[in-house]
Structure formats: C-alpha cells, structure tokens
mmCIF file of N, CA and C in Angstrom:
data_model
loop_
_atom_site.group_PDB
_atom_site.id
_atom_site.type_symbol
_atom_site.label_atom_id
_atom_site.label_comp_id
_atom_site.label_asym_id
_atom_site.label_seq_id
_atom_site.Cartn_x
_atom_site.Cartn_y
_atom_site.Cartn_z
ATOM 1 N N UNK V 525 -114.556 87.420 114.215
ATOM 2 C CA UNK V 525 -115.161 88.064 113.594
ATOM 3 C C UNK V 525 -113.965 88.242 112.211
ATOM 4 N N UNK V 526 -112.794 89.154 112.904
ATOM 5 C CA UNK V 526 -111.888 89.591 111.635
ATOM 6 C C UNK V 526 -111.195 88.712 111.069
ATOM 7 N N UNK V 527 -110.916 87.164 111.926
ATOM 8 C CA UNK V 527 -110.505 86.190 111.758
ATOM 9 C C UNK V 527 -110.810 85.530 110.054
ATOM 10 N N UNK V 528 -112.573 85.353 110.484
ATOM 11 C CA UNK V 528 -113.062 84.652 109.445
ATOM 12 C C UNK V 528 -112.972 85.781 108.011
ATOM 13 N N UNK V 529 -113.363 87.190 108.792
ATOM 14 C CA UNK V 529 -113.345 88.299 107.347
ATOM 15 C C UNK V 529 -112.140 87.681 106.521
ATOM 16 N N UNK V 530 -110.889 87.563 107.413
ATOM 17 C CA UNK V 530 -109.408 87.654 106.350
ATOM 18 C C UNK V 530 -109.287 86.305 105.774
ATOM 19 N N UNK V 531 -110.143 85.254 106.567
ATOM 20 C CA UNK V 531 -109.972 83.922 105.571
ATOM 21 C C UNK V 531 -110.548 83.974 104.141
ATOM 22 N N UNK V 532 -112.212 84.861 104.585
ATOM 23 C CA UNK V 532 -112.612 84.932 103.140
ATOM 24 C C UNK V 532 -111.980 85.938 102.027
ATOM 25 N N UNK V 533 -111.393 86.786 102.506
ATOM 26 C CA UNK V 533 -110.720 87.959 101.674
ATOM 27 C C UNK V 533 -109.692 87.541 101.285
ATOM 28 N N UNK V 534 -109.085 86.636 101.834
ATOM 29 C CA UNK V 534 -107.702 85.886 101.523
ATOM 30 C C UNK V 534 -106.179 87.055 101.919
ATOM 31 N N UNK V 535 -106.859 87.860 102.906
ATOM 32 C CA UNK V 535 -105.679 88.777 103.280
ATOM 33 C C UNK V 535 -105.022 87.998 104.658
ATOM 34 N N UNK V 536 -103.495 88.481 104.541
ATOM 35 C CA UNK V 536 -103.013 87.899 105.778
ATOM 36 C C UNK V 536 -103.711 88.248 107.163
ATOM 37 N N UNK V 537 -103.624 87.333 108.002
ATOM 38 C CA UNK V 537 -103.868 87.693 109.515
ATOM 39 C C UNK V 537 -102.703 88.196 110.191
ATOM 40 N N UNK V 538 -103.100 89.518 110.798
ATOM 41 C CA UNK V 538 -101.819 90.428 111.017
ATOM 42 C C UNK V 538 -102.243 90.097 112.784
ATOM 43 N N UNK V 539 -101.144 89.664 113.627
ATOM 44 C CA UNK V 539 -101.117 89.455 115.010
ATOM 45 C C UNK V 539 -100.291 90.578 115.613
ATOM 46 N N UNK V 540 -101.154 90.985 116.966
ATOM 47 C CA UNK V 540 -101.012 92.264 117.088
ATOM 48 C C UNK V 540 -101.007 91.832 118.809
ATOM 49 N N UNK V 541 -99.409 92.449 119.182
ATOM 50 C CA UNK V 541 -99.542 92.105 120.723
ATOM 51 C C UNK V 541 -100.089 93.107 121.881
ATOM 52 N N UNK V 542 -100.855 92.565 122.643
ATOM 53 C CA UNK V 542 -101.651 93.940 123.588
ATOM 54 C C UNK V 542 -101.054 94.389 124.453
ATOM 55 N N UNK V 543 -100.056 95.439 124.298
ATOM 56 C CA UNK V 543 -99.303 95.830 124.842
ATOM 57 C C UNK V 543 -99.677 96.823 125.913
ATOM 58 N N UNK V 544 -101.048 97.538 125.650
ATOM 59 C CA UNK V 544 -101.443 97.954 127.231
ATOM 60 C C UNK V 544 -102.115 97.263 127.766
ATOM 61 N N UNK V 545 -102.598 96.057 127.813
ATOM 62 C CA UNK V 545 -102.893 94.722 128.637
ATOM 63 C C UNK V 545 -101.600 94.573 129.592
ATOM 64 N N UNK V 546 -100.972 94.510 128.862
ATOM 65 C CA UNK V 546 -99.067 93.832 129.755
ATOM 66 C C UNK V 546 -98.823 94.894 130.584
ATOM 67 N N UNK V 547 -99.074 96.145 130.036
ATOM 68 C CA UNK V 547 -97.944 97.127 131.152
ATOM 69 C C UNK V 547 -99.022 97.625 132.263
ATOM 70 N N UNK V 548 -100.508 97.323 132.022
ATOM 71 C CA UNK V 548 -101.581 97.563 133.306
ATOM 72 C C UNK V 548 -101.517 96.400 134.123
ATOM 73 N N UNK V 549 -101.245 95.210 133.743
ATOM 74 C CA UNK V 549 -101.070 94.080 134.364
ATOM 75 C C UNK V 549 -99.837 94.039 135.207
ATOM 76 N N UNK V 550 -98.552 94.541 134.482
ATOM 77 C CA UNK V 550 -97.383 94.596 135.092
ATOM 78 C C UNK V 550 -97.924 95.776 136.290
ATOM 79 N N UNK V 551 -98.370 96.951 135.982
ATOM 80 C CA UNK V 551 -97.915 97.860 137.059
ATOM 81 C C UNK V 551 -99.019 97.409 138.086
ATOM 82 N N UNK V 552 -100.446 96.646 137.895
ATOM 83 C CA UNK V 552 -101.281 96.527 139.101
ATOM 84 C C UNK V 552 -100.198 95.292 140.191
ATOM 85 N N UNK V 553 -99.540 94.478 139.183
ATOM 86 C CA UNK V 553 -98.539 93.608 140.226
ATOM 87 C C UNK V 553 -97.857 94.147 140.926
ATOM 88 N N UNK V 554 -97.035 95.242 140.287
ATOM 89 C CA UNK V 554 -96.357 95.795 141.270
ATOM 90 C C UNK V 554 -96.238 96.385 142.402
ATOM 91 N N UNK V 555 -97.692 97.099 142.028
ATOM 92 C CA UNK V 555 -98.315 97.830 143.284
ATOM 93 C C UNK V 555 -98.843 96.741 144.246
ATOM 94 N N UNK V 556 -99.431 95.556 143.796
ATOM 95 C CA UNK V 556 -99.742 94.601 145.254
ATOM 96 C C UNK V 556 -98.312 94.132 145.785
ATOM 97 N N UNK V 557 -97.250 93.690 144.949
ATOM 98 C CA UNK V 557 -95.972 93.413 145.057
ATOM 99 C C UNK V 557 -95.541 94.597 146.675
ATOM 100 N N UNK V 558 -95.877 95.972 145.929
ATOM 101 C CA UNK V 558 -95.269 96.937 147.127
ATOM 102 C C UNK V 558 -96.347 96.642 148.625
ATOM 103 N N UNK V 559 -97.348 96.710 148.128
ATOM 104 C CA UNK V 559 -98.465 96.653 149.358
ATOM 105 C C UNK V 559 -98.396 95.367 150.165
ATOM 106 N N UNK V 560 -97.649 94.100 149.784
ATOM 107 C CA UNK V 560 -97.845 93.210 150.609
ATOM 108 C C UNK V 560 -96.434 93.252 150.852
ATOM 109 N N UNK V 561 -95.056 93.785 150.557
ATOM 110 C CA UNK V 561 -93.996 93.943 151.315
ATOM 111 C C UNK V 561 -93.932 94.673 152.500
ATOM 112 N N UNK V 562 -94.760 95.945 152.308
ATOM 113 C CA UNK V 562 -95.501 96.878 153.457
ATOM 114 C C UNK V 562 -95.767 96.287 154.427
ATOM 115 N N UNK V 563 -97.088 95.415 154.289
ATOM 116 C CA UNK V 563 -97.833 94.687 155.432
ATOM 117 C C UNK V 563 -96.814 93.664 156.107
ATOM 118 N N UNK V 564 -95.687 92.994 155.625
ATOM 119 C CA UNK V 564 -95.027 92.054 155.951
ATOM 120 C C UNK V 564 -93.926 92.264 156.787
ATOM 121 N N UNK V 565 -93.508 94.022 156.391
ATOM 122 C CA UNK V 565 -92.630 94.678 156.977
ATOM 123 C C UNK V 565 -93.059 95.211 158.141
ATOM 124 N N UNK V 566 -94.253 95.547 158.174
ATOM 125 C CA UNK V 566 -95.003 96.373 159.446
ATOM 126 C C UNK V 566 -95.036 95.086 160.530
ATOM 127 N N UNK V 567 -95.412 93.752 160.189
ATOM 128 C CA UNK V 567 -95.481 92.451 161.142
ATOM 129 C C UNK V 567 -94.256 92.230 161.591
ATOM 130 N N UNK V 568 -93.167 92.136 160.756
ATOM 131 C CA UNK V 568 -91.784 91.591 160.956
ATOM 132 C C UNK V 568 -91.177 92.704 161.923
ATOM 133 N N UNK V 569 -91.478 94.116 161.875
ATOM 134 C CA UNK V 569 -90.690 94.898 162.514
ATOM 135 C C UNK V 569 -90.936 94.801 164.397
ATOM 136 N N UNK V 570 -92.030 94.128 164.679
ATOM 137 C CA UNK V 570 -92.659 94.496 165.802
ATOM 138 C C UNK V 570 -92.050 93.131 166.562
ATOM 139 N N UNK V 571 -91.579 91.873 165.961
ATOM 140 C CA UNK V 571 -90.916 91.136 166.478
ATOM 141 C C UNK V 571 -89.395 90.842 166.704
ATOM 142 N N UNK V 572 -89.201 90.025 167.234
ATOM 143 C CA UNK V 572 -88.021 89.391 167.227
ATOM 144 C C UNK V 572 -87.654 88.466 166.181
ATOM 145 N N UNK V 573 -86.485 88.101 165.895
ATOM 146 C CA UNK V 573 -85.864 87.327 164.662
ATOM 147 C C UNK V 573 -85.961 85.726 165.522
ATOM 148 N N UNK V 574 -85.613 85.575 166.831
ATOM 149 C CA UNK V 574 -86.024 84.410 166.848
ATOM 150 C C UNK V 574 -87.722 83.867 167.207
ATOM 151 N N UNK V 575 -88.723 84.842 166.961
ATOM 152 C CA UNK V 575 -90.436 84.641 167.159
ATOM 153 C C UNK V 575 -90.535 84.415 165.667
ATOM 154 N N UNK V 576 -89.998 85.092 164.772
ATOM 155 C CA UNK V 576 -90.312 84.929 163.265
ATOM 156 C C UNK V 576 -89.471 83.530 162.820
ATOM 157 N N UNK V 577 -88.375 83.219 163.221
ATOM 158 C CA UNK V 577 -88.028 81.627 162.888
ATOM 159 C C UNK V 577 -89.164 80.503 163.665
ATOM 160 N N UNK V 578 -89.230 80.862 164.445
ATOM 161 C CA UNK V 578 -90.426 79.958 165.187
ATOM 162 C C UNK V 578 -91.819 79.474 164.485
ATOM 163 N N UNK V 579 -92.434 80.729 163.724
ATOM 164 C CA UNK V 579 -93.498 80.807 163.522
ATOM 165 C C UNK V 579 -93.143 80.118 161.866
ATOM 166 N N UNK V 580 -92.184 80.376 161.322
ATOM 167 C CA UNK V 580 -91.633 79.558 159.964
ATOM 168 C C UNK V 580 -91.561 78.161 160.106
ATOM 169 N N UNK V 581 -91.000 77.706 161.246
ATOM 170 C CA UNK V 581 -90.411 76.271 161.235
ATOM 171 C C UNK V 581 -91.718 75.419 161.551
#
C-alpha cells in the first residue's frame, strides 16, 4: 500500500532494513546452536573416540 501511495504522490521510496527481525533471528539461531552443541557433547562424552569414528564412517 505504501509503495502505491509513493508512486501516486511522486515521493521517493525509502527502503528500511528490518534490524529487529535480523537481531531476533540471529539470537534464536545462536540459542538453537548452543542447545544442539550441548546435546551432541552429552552424547559424545559417554562414548569412546573409536566408537564415534565407527558411527561416522
């Protein structure tokens, strides 16, 4: 709607960067990364290095 109003009134279209969205997505991704690392570390602490290599190969 604002784009069409700007076209009709001949005003420049000012683009704004959604900084709040970027910050929220960034923090959510960091939180999920930390949770995933904790889960993987809990699983790998119980196993030996040889068993981890066998599962990945």
